[in-house]
Short mmCIF file of C-alpha atoms in Angstrom, two decimals:
data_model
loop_
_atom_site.label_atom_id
_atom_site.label_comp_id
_atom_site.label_asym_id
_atom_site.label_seq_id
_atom_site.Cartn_x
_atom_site.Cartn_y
_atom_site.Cartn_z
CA UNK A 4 -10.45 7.75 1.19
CA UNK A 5 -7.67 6.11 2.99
CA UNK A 6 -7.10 7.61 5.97
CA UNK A 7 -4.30 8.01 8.84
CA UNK A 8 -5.62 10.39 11.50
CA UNK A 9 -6.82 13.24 9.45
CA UNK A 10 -4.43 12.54 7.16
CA UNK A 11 -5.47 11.28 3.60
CA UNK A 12 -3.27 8.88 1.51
CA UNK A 13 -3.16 9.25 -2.42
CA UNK A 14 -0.96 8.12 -5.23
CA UNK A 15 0.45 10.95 -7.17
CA UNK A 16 1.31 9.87 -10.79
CA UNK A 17 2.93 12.49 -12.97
CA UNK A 18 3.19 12.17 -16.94
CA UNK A 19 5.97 9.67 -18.02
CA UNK A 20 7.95 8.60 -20.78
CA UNK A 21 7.98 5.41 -22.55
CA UNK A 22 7.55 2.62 -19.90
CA UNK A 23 10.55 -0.10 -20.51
CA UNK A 24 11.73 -3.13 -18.86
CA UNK A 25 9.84 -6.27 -17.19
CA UNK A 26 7.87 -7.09 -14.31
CA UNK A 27 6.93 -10.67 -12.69
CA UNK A 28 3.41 -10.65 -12.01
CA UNK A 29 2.18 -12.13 -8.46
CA UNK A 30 -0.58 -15.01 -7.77
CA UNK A 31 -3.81 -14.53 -9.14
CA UNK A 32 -5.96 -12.30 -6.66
CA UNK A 33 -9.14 -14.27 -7.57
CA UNK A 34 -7.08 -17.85 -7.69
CA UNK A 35 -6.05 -16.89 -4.18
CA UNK A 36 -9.66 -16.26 -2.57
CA UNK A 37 -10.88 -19.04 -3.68
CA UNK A 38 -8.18 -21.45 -2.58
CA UNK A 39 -7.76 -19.10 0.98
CA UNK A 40 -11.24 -21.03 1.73
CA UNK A 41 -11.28 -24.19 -0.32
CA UNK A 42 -8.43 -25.29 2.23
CA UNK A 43 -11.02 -25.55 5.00
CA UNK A 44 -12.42 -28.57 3.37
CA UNK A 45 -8.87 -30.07 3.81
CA UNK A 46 -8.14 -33.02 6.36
CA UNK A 47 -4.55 -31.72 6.88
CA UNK A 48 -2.06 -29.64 6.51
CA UNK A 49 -1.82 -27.58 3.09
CA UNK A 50 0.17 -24.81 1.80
CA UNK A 51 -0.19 -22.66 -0.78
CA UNK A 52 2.62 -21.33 -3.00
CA UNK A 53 2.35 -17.54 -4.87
CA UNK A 54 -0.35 -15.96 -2.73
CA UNK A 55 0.07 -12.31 -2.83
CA UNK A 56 0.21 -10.32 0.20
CA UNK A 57 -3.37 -7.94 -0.65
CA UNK A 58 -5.72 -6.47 1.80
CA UNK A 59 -8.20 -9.38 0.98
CA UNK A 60 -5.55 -11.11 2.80
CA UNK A 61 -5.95 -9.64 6.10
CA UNK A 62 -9.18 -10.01 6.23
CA UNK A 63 -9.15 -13.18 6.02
CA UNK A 64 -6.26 -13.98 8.39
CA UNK A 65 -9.11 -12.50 10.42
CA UNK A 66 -12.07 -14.45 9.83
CA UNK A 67 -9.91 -17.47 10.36
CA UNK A 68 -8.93 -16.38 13.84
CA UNK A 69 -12.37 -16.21 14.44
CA UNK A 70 -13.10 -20.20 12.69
CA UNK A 71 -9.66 -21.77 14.00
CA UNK A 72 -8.04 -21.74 10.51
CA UNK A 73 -4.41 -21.51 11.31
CA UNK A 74 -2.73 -19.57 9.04
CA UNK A 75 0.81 -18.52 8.40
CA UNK A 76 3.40 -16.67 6.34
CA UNK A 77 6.39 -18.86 6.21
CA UNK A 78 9.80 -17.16 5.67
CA UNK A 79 9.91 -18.85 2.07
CA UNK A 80 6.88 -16.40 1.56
CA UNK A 81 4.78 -19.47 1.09
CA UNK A 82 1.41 -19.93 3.06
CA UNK A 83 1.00 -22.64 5.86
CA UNK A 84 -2.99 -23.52 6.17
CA UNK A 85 -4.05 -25.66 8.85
CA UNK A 86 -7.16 -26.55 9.42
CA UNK A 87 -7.36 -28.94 11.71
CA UNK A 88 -8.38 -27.01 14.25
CA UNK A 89 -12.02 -25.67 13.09
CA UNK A 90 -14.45 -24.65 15.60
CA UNK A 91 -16.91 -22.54 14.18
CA UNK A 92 -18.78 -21.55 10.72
CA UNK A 93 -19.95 -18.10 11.54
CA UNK A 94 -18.06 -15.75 9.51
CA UNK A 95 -18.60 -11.90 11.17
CA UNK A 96 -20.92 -9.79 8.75
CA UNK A 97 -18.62 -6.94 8.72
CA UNK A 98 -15.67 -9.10 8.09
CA UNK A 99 -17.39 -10.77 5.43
CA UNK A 100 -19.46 -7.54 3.97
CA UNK A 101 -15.28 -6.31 3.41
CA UNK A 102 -14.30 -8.25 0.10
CA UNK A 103 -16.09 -10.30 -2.16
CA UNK A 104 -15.04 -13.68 -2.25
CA UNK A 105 -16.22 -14.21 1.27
CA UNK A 106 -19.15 -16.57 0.28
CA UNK A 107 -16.67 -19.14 -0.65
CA UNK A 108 -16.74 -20.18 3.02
CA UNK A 109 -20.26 -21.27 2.82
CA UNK A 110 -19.07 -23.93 0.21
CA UNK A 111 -16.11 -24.73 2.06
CA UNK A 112 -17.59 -24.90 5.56
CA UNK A 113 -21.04 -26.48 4.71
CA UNK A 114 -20.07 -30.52 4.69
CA UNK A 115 -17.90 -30.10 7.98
CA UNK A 116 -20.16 -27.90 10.12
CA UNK A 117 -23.98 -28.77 8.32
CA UNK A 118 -24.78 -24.53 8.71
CA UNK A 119 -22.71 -21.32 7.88
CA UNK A 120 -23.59 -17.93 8.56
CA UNK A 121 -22.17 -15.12 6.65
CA UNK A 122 -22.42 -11.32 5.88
CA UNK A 123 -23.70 -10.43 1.88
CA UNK A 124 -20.43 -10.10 -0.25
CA UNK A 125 -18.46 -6.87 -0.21
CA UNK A 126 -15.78 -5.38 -2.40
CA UNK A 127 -15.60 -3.62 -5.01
CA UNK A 128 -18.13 -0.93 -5.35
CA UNK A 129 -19.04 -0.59 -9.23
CA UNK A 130 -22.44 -2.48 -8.84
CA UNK A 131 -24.35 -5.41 -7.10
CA UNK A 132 -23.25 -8.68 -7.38
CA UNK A 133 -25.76 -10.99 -7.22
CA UNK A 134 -25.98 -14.63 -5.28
CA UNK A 135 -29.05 -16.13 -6.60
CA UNK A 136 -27.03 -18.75 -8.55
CA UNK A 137 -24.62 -19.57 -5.80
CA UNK A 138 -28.48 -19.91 -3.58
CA UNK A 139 -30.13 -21.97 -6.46
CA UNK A 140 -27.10 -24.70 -6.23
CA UNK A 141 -27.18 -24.82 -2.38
CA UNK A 142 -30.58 -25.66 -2.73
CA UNK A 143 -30.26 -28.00 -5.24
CA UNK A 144 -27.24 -29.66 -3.07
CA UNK A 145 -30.12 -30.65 -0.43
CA UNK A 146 -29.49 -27.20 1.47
CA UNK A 147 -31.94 -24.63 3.34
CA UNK A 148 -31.16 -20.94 2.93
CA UNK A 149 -32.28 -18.06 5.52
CA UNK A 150 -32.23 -14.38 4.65
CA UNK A 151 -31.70 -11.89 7.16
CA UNK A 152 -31.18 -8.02 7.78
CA UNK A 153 -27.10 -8.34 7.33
CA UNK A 154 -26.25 -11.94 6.90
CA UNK A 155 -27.79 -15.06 5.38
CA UNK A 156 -27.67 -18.98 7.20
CA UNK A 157 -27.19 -22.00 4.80
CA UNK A 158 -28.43 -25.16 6.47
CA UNK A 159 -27.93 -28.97 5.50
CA UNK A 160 -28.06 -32.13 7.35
CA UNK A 161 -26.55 -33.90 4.18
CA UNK A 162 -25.34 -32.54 1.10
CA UNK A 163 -26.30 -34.90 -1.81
CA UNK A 164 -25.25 -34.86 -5.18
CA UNK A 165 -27.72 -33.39 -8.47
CA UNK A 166 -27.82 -31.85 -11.79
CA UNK A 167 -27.10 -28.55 -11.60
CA UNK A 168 -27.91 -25.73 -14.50
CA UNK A 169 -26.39 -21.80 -14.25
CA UNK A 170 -29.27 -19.51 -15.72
CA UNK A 171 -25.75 -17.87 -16.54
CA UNK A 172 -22.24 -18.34 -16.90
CA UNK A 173 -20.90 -17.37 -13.30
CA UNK A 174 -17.01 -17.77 -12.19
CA UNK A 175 -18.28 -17.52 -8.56
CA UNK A 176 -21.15 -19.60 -8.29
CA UNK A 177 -18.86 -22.56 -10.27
CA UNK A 178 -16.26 -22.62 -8.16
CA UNK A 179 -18.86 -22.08 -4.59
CA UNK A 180 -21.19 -25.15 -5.71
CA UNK A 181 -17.78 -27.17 -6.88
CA UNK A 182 -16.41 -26.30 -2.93
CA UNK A 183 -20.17 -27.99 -1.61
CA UNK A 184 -20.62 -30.65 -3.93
CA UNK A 185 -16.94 -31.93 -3.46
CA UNK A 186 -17.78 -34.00 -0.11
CA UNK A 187 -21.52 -34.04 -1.04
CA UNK A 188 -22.87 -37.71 -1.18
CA UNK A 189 -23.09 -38.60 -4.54
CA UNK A 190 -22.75 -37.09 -8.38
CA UNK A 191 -22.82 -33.53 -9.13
CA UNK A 192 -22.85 -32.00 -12.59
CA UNK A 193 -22.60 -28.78 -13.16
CA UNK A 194 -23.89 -27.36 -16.98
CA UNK A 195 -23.07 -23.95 -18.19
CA UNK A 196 -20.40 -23.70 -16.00
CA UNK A 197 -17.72 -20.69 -15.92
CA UNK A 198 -14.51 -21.99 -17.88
CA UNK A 199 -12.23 -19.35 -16.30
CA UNK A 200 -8.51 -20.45 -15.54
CA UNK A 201 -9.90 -19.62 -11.79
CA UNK A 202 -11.99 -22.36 -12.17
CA UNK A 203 -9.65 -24.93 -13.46
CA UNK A 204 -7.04 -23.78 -10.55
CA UNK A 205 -9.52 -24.42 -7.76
CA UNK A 206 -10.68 -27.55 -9.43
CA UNK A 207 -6.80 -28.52 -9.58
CA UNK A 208 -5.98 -28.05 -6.01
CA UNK A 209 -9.50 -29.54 -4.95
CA UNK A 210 -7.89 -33.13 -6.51
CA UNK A 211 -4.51 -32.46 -5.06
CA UNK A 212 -6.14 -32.82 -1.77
CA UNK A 213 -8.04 -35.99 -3.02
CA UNK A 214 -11.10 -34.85 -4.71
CA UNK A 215 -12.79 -36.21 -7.93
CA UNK A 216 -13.28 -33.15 -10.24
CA UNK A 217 -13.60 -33.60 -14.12
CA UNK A 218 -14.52 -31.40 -16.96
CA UNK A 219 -12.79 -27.95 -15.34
CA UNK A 220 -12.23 -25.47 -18.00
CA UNK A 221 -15.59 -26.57 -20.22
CA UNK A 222 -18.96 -25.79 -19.65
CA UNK A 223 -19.87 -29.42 -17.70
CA UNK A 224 -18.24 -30.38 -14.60
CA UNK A 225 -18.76 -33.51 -12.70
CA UNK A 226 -18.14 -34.33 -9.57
CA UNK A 227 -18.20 -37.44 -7.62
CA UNK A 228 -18.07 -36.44 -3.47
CA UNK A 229 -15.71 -38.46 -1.16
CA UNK A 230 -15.74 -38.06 2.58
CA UNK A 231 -11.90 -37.19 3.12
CA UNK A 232 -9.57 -34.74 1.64
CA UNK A 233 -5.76 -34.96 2.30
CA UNK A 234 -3.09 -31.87 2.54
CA UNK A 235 0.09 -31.05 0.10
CA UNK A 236 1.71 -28.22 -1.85
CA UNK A 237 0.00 -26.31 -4.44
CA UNK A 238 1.29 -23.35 -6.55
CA UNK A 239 -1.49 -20.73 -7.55
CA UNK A 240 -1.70 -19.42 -11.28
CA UNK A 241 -0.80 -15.82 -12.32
CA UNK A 242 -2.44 -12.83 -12.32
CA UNK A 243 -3.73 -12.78 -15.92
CA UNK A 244 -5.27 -9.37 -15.12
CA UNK A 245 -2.55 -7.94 -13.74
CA UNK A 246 -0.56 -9.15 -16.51
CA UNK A 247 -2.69 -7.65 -18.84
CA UNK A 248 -2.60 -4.43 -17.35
CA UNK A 249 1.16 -3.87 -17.68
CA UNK A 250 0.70 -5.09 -21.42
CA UNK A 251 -1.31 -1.90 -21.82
CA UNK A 252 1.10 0.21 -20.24
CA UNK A 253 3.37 -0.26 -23.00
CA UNK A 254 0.89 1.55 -24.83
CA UNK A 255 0.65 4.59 -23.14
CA UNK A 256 3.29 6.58 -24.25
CA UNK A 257 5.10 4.16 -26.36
CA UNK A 258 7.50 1.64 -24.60
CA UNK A 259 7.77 -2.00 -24.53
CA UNK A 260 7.10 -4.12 -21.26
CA UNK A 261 7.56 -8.20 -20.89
CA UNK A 262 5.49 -9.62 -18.32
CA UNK A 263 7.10 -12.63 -16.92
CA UNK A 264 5.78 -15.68 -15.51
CA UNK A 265 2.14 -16.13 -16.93
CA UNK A 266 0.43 -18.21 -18.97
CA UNK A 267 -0.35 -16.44 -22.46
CA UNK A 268 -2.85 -18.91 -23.48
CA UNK A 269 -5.22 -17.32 -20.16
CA UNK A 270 -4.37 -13.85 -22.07
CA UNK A 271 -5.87 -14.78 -25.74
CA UNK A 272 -8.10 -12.02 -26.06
CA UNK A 273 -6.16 -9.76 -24.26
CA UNK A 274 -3.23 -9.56 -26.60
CA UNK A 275 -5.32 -10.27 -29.73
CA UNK A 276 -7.19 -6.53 -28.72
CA UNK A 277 -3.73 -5.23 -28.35
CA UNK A 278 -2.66 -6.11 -31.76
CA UNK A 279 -5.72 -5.02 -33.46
CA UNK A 280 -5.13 -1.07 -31.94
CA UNK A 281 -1.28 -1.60 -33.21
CA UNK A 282 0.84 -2.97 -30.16
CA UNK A 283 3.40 -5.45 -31.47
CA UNK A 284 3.25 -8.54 -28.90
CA UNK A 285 6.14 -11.24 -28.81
CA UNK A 286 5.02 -14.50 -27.04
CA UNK A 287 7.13 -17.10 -25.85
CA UNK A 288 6.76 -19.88 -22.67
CA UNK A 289 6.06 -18.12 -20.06
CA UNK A 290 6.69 -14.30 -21.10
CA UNK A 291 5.06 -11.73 -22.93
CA UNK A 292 6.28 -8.71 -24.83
CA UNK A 293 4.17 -5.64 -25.52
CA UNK A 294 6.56 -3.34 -27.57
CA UNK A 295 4.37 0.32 -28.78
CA UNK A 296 5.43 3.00 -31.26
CA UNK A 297 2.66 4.68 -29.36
CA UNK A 298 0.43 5.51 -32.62
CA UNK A 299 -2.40 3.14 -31.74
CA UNK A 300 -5.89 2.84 -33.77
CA UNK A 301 -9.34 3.07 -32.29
CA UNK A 302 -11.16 -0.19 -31.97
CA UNK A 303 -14.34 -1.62 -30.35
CA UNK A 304 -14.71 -4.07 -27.52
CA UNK A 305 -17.28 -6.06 -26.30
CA UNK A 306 -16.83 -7.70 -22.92
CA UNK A 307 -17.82 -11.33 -22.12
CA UNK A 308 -17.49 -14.60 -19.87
CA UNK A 309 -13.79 -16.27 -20.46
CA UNK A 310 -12.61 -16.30 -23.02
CA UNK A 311 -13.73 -13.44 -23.86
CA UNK A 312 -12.54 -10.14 -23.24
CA UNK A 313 -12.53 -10.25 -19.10
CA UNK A 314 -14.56 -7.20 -17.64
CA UNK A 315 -12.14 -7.11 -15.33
CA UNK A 316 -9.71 -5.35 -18.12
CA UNK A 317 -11.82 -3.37 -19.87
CA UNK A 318 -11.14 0.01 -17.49
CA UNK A 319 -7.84 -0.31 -17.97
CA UNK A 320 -8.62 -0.90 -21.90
CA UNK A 321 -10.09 2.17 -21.55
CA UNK A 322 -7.52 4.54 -20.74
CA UNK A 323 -5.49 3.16 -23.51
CA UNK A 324 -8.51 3.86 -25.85
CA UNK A 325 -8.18 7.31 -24.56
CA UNK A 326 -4.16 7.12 -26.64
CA UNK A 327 -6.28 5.70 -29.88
CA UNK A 328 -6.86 7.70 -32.42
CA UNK A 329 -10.41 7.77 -33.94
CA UNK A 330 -13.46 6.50 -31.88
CA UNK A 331 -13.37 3.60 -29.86
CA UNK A 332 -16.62 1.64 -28.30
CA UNK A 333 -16.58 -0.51 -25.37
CA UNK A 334 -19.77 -2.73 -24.59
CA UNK A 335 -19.31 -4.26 -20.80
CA UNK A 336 -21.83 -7.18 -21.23
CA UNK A 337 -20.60 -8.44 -18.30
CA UNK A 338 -21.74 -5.76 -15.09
CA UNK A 339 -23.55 -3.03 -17.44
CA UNK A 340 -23.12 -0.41 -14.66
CA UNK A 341 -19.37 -1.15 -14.46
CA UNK A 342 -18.41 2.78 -15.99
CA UNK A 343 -17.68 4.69 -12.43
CA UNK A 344 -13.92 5.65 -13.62
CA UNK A 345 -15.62 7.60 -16.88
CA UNK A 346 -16.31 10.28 -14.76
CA UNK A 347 -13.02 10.31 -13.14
CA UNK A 348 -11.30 10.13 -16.92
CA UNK A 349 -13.72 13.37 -17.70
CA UNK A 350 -12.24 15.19 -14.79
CA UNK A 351 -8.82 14.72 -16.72
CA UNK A 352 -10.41 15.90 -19.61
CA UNK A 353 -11.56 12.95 -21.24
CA UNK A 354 -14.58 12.68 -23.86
CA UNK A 355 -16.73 9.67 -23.06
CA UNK A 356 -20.07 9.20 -23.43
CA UNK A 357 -21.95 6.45 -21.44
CA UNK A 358 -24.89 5.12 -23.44
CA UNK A 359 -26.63 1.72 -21.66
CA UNK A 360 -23.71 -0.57 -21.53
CA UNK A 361 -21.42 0.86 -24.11
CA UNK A 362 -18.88 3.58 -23.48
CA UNK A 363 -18.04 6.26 -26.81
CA UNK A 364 -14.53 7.02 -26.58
CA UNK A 365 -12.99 9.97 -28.59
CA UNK A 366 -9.25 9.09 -28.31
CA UNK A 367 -5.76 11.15 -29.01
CA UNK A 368 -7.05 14.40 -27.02
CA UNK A 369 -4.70 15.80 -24.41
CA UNK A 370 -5.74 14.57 -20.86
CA UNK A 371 -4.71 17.29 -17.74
CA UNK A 372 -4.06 16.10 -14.62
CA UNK A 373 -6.17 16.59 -11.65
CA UNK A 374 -7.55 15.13 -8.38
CA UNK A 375 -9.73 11.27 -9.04
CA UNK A 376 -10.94 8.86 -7.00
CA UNK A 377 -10.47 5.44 -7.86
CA UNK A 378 -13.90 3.51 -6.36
CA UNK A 379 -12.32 -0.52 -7.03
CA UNK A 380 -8.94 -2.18 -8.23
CA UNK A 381 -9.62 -1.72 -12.23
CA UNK A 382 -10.73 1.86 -11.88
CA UNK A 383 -7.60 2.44 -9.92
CA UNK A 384 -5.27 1.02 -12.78
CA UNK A 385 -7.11 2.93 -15.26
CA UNK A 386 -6.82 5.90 -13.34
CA UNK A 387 -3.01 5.26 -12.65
CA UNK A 388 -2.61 4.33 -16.53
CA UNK A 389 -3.98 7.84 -17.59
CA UNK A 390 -1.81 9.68 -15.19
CA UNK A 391 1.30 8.55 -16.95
CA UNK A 392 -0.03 10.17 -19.88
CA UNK A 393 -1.83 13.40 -18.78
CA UNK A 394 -0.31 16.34 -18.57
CA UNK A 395 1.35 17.72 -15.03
CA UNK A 396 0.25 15.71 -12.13
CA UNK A 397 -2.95 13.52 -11.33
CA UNK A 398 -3.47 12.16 -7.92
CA UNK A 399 -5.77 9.11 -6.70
CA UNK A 400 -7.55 8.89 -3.92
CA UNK A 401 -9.45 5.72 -2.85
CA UNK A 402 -5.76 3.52 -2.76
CA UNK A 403 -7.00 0.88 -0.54
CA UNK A 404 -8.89 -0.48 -3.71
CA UNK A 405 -5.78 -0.79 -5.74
CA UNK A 406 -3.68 -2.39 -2.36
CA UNK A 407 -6.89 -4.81 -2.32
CA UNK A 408 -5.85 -6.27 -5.39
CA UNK A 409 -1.98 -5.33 -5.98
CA UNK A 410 0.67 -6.58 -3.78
CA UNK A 411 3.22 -3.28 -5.29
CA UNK A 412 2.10 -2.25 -7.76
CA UNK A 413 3.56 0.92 -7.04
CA UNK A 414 6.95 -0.19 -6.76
CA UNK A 415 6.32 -2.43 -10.45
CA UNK A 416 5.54 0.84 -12.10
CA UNK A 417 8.26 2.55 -10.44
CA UNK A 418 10.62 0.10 -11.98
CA UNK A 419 9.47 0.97 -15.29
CA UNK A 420 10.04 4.30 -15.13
CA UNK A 421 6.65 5.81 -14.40
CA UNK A 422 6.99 8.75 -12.33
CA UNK A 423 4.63 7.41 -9.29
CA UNK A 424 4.68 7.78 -5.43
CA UNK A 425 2.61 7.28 -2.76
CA UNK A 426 1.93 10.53 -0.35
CA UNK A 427 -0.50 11.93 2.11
CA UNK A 428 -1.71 14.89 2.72
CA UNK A 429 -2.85 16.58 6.05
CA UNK A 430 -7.08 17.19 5.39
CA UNK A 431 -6.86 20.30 7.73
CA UNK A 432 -4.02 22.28 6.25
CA UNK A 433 -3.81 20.89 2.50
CA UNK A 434 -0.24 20.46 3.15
CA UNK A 435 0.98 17.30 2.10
CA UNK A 436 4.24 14.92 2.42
CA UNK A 437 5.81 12.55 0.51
CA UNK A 438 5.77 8.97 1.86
CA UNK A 439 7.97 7.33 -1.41
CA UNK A 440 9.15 9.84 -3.60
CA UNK A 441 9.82 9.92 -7.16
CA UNK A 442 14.00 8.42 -8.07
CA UNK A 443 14.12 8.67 -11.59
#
């Protein structure tokens, strides 16, 4: 729980009408990690456009306090990155064991500093996420890696060049390897690589700076290292997930939502799902329009590597599957284990049934409100999504998940209509005050 003193933050959500009007959706969360560390393999000065203000954030305004990685808000909102200043690759295990994306240092760090010691990967707390690829391609790369109780060493006097095959397709491991391999000596070629817009946005900074990257956004990458990489500008991409998640808003209770500056052609699957269950979607440059009747049909899902239906969205998918009449199925091929918010969605009087890796939804039965926790960022928006449609009030605990991942996503909702507020509560007394109340 998210805790002041005894007292316990929550977000309090309470049913809502149709959800109208638009929303601009901030840098990609997952863009922005990546990027955060790729700068350390910059020779200059670099900043970095669109970068929302998340927890991740912090944490690593931390770690490079700790490294000599200078970096700064500017009042534009822009970030300033300098890393001239380097000292160290040892990234604190608790810092690093606090989000995820923290092993992108080792890719980043390795050519400058020949060893980098981090904590395992943290985050989000729906099931393991395994290194071995990200391991396998250090290896390859000429590297030694140590295990130990909390933290692991990677250790190379020279990074050289190979052929590198993912046993599967892995966003994280691509972009890692692509951070190493881009001052390695030599030719590196990546096969069954992760085509993810992530991908293609680290790739595209990586040759701002200087690098020699082609083949981002297919399934072979190559890579030729140099031994210097400049500064500049660069803008991060959308959140596609984000975005997606106020497309199924709409949905909810009938409304229509555009989400503004994104790129639909990262959200193919997305809105194609949306128009199958009946969700009329308008597409033009940069904007997308989700307009609902809210009479939706039941459907079935099947999640996969980009492009295919992103894991990432398929809690949120869920809630709206809750709206659908008729049964709905949703496979998560992705992280199998990835159904902690069905039990939360039961306490609101959901009926799902969790069989393997597929969820059995029976949609268009009343949902109550009640007390859920939300245990990472996608949990959290479904949890927030079926608040707007259950009856009286449902509060979520476990907020710092959904601040991990959404700069305000509070406010964006608020904007919309959705009767939403953040509050605490005292955990002695049960009394509880309101921190941004409801103004309808």
């Amino acid at each position: 729980m998210w805790k002041v003193g005894n007292e316990v933050k929550f977000i309090q959500v309470q049913k809502s009408g149709a959800l109208k009007g638009a929303v601009s959706i901030q840098g990609s969360k997952n863009s922005s990690l990546a990027l955060l560390a790729a700068s350390c393999l910059a020779d200059s000065v670099v900043t970095l456009d669109g970068i929302p203000n998340i927890e991740d954030l912090r944490v690593i305004r931390q770690i490079g306090q700790d490294i000599g990685l200078y970096i700064e808000r500017l009042p534009s909102g822009e970030l300033h990155m300098d890393p001239r200043q380097l000292h160290s690759a040892v990234i604190d295990p608790g810092k690093a064991s606090a989000y995820r994306a923290s092993y992108y240092f080792v890719g980043a760090l390795l050519a400058k500093f020949g060893k980098v010691t981090v904590g395992f990967p943290g985050g989000d707390d729906f099931v393991s996420r395994p290194i071995d690829q990200h391991i396998k391609a250090f290896r390859l790369l000429g590297a030694e890696v140590t295990f130990h109780h909390d933290y692991y060493v990677v250790e190379a006097k020279e990074l050289r060049g190979a052929d590198i095959y993912f046993d599967m397709i892995t966003s994280g491991a691509t972009i890692n390897t692509m951070l190493a391999a881009v001052r390695a000596k030599g030719k590196t070629r990546l096969m069954n690589a992760a085509t993810d817009p992530e991908v293609v946005d680290t790739a595209n900074f990586l040759n701002m700076l200087g690098a020699k990257i082609v083949g981002a956004g297919t399934d072979q990458i190559r890579i030729e290292g140099v031994p210097y990489l400049g500064g500049g500008v660069y803008q991060v991409i959308p959140d596609r997930l984000i975005a997606g998640s106020f497309l199924m808003a709409a949905g909810m209770n009938g409304g229509s939502i555009t989400v503004r500056n994104v790129i639909p052609e990262h959200l193919g699957s997305c809105t194609a799902k949306l128009r199958e269950i009946g969700i009329e979607i308008v597409i033009d440059d940069q904007n997308i329009t989700a307009h609902s009747s809210g009479k939706l049909r039941a459907t079935r899902i099947r999640t996969g590597m980009y492009p295919g239906f992103a894991t990432d969205l398929q809690q949120p998918f869920t809630a709206l599957l809750l709206q659908s009449l008729g049964k709905s199925i949703v496979t998560e091929r992705v992280y199998p284990k990835r159904f902690s918010h069905v039990q939360q969605l039961k306490r609101l009087g959901a009926q799902i049934e969790v069989r393997k890796e597929s969820a059995f939804i029976r949609g268009g039965l009343p949902l109550q409100g009640n007390w859920v926790h939300a245990t990472d960022v996608r949990a959290g928006t479904c949890l927030l999504l079926a608040g707007l449609a259950a009856e009286g009030t449902t509060r979520i605990t476990g907020i710092e998940h959904i601040q991990r991942g959404n700069e305000n996503a509070i406010e964006l909702f608020r904007s919309l209509g959705a009767k939403i507020s953040l509050e605490q509560t005292d955990e002695g007394t049960g009394q509880h005050e309101v921190q941004a109340p409801y103004i309808g």
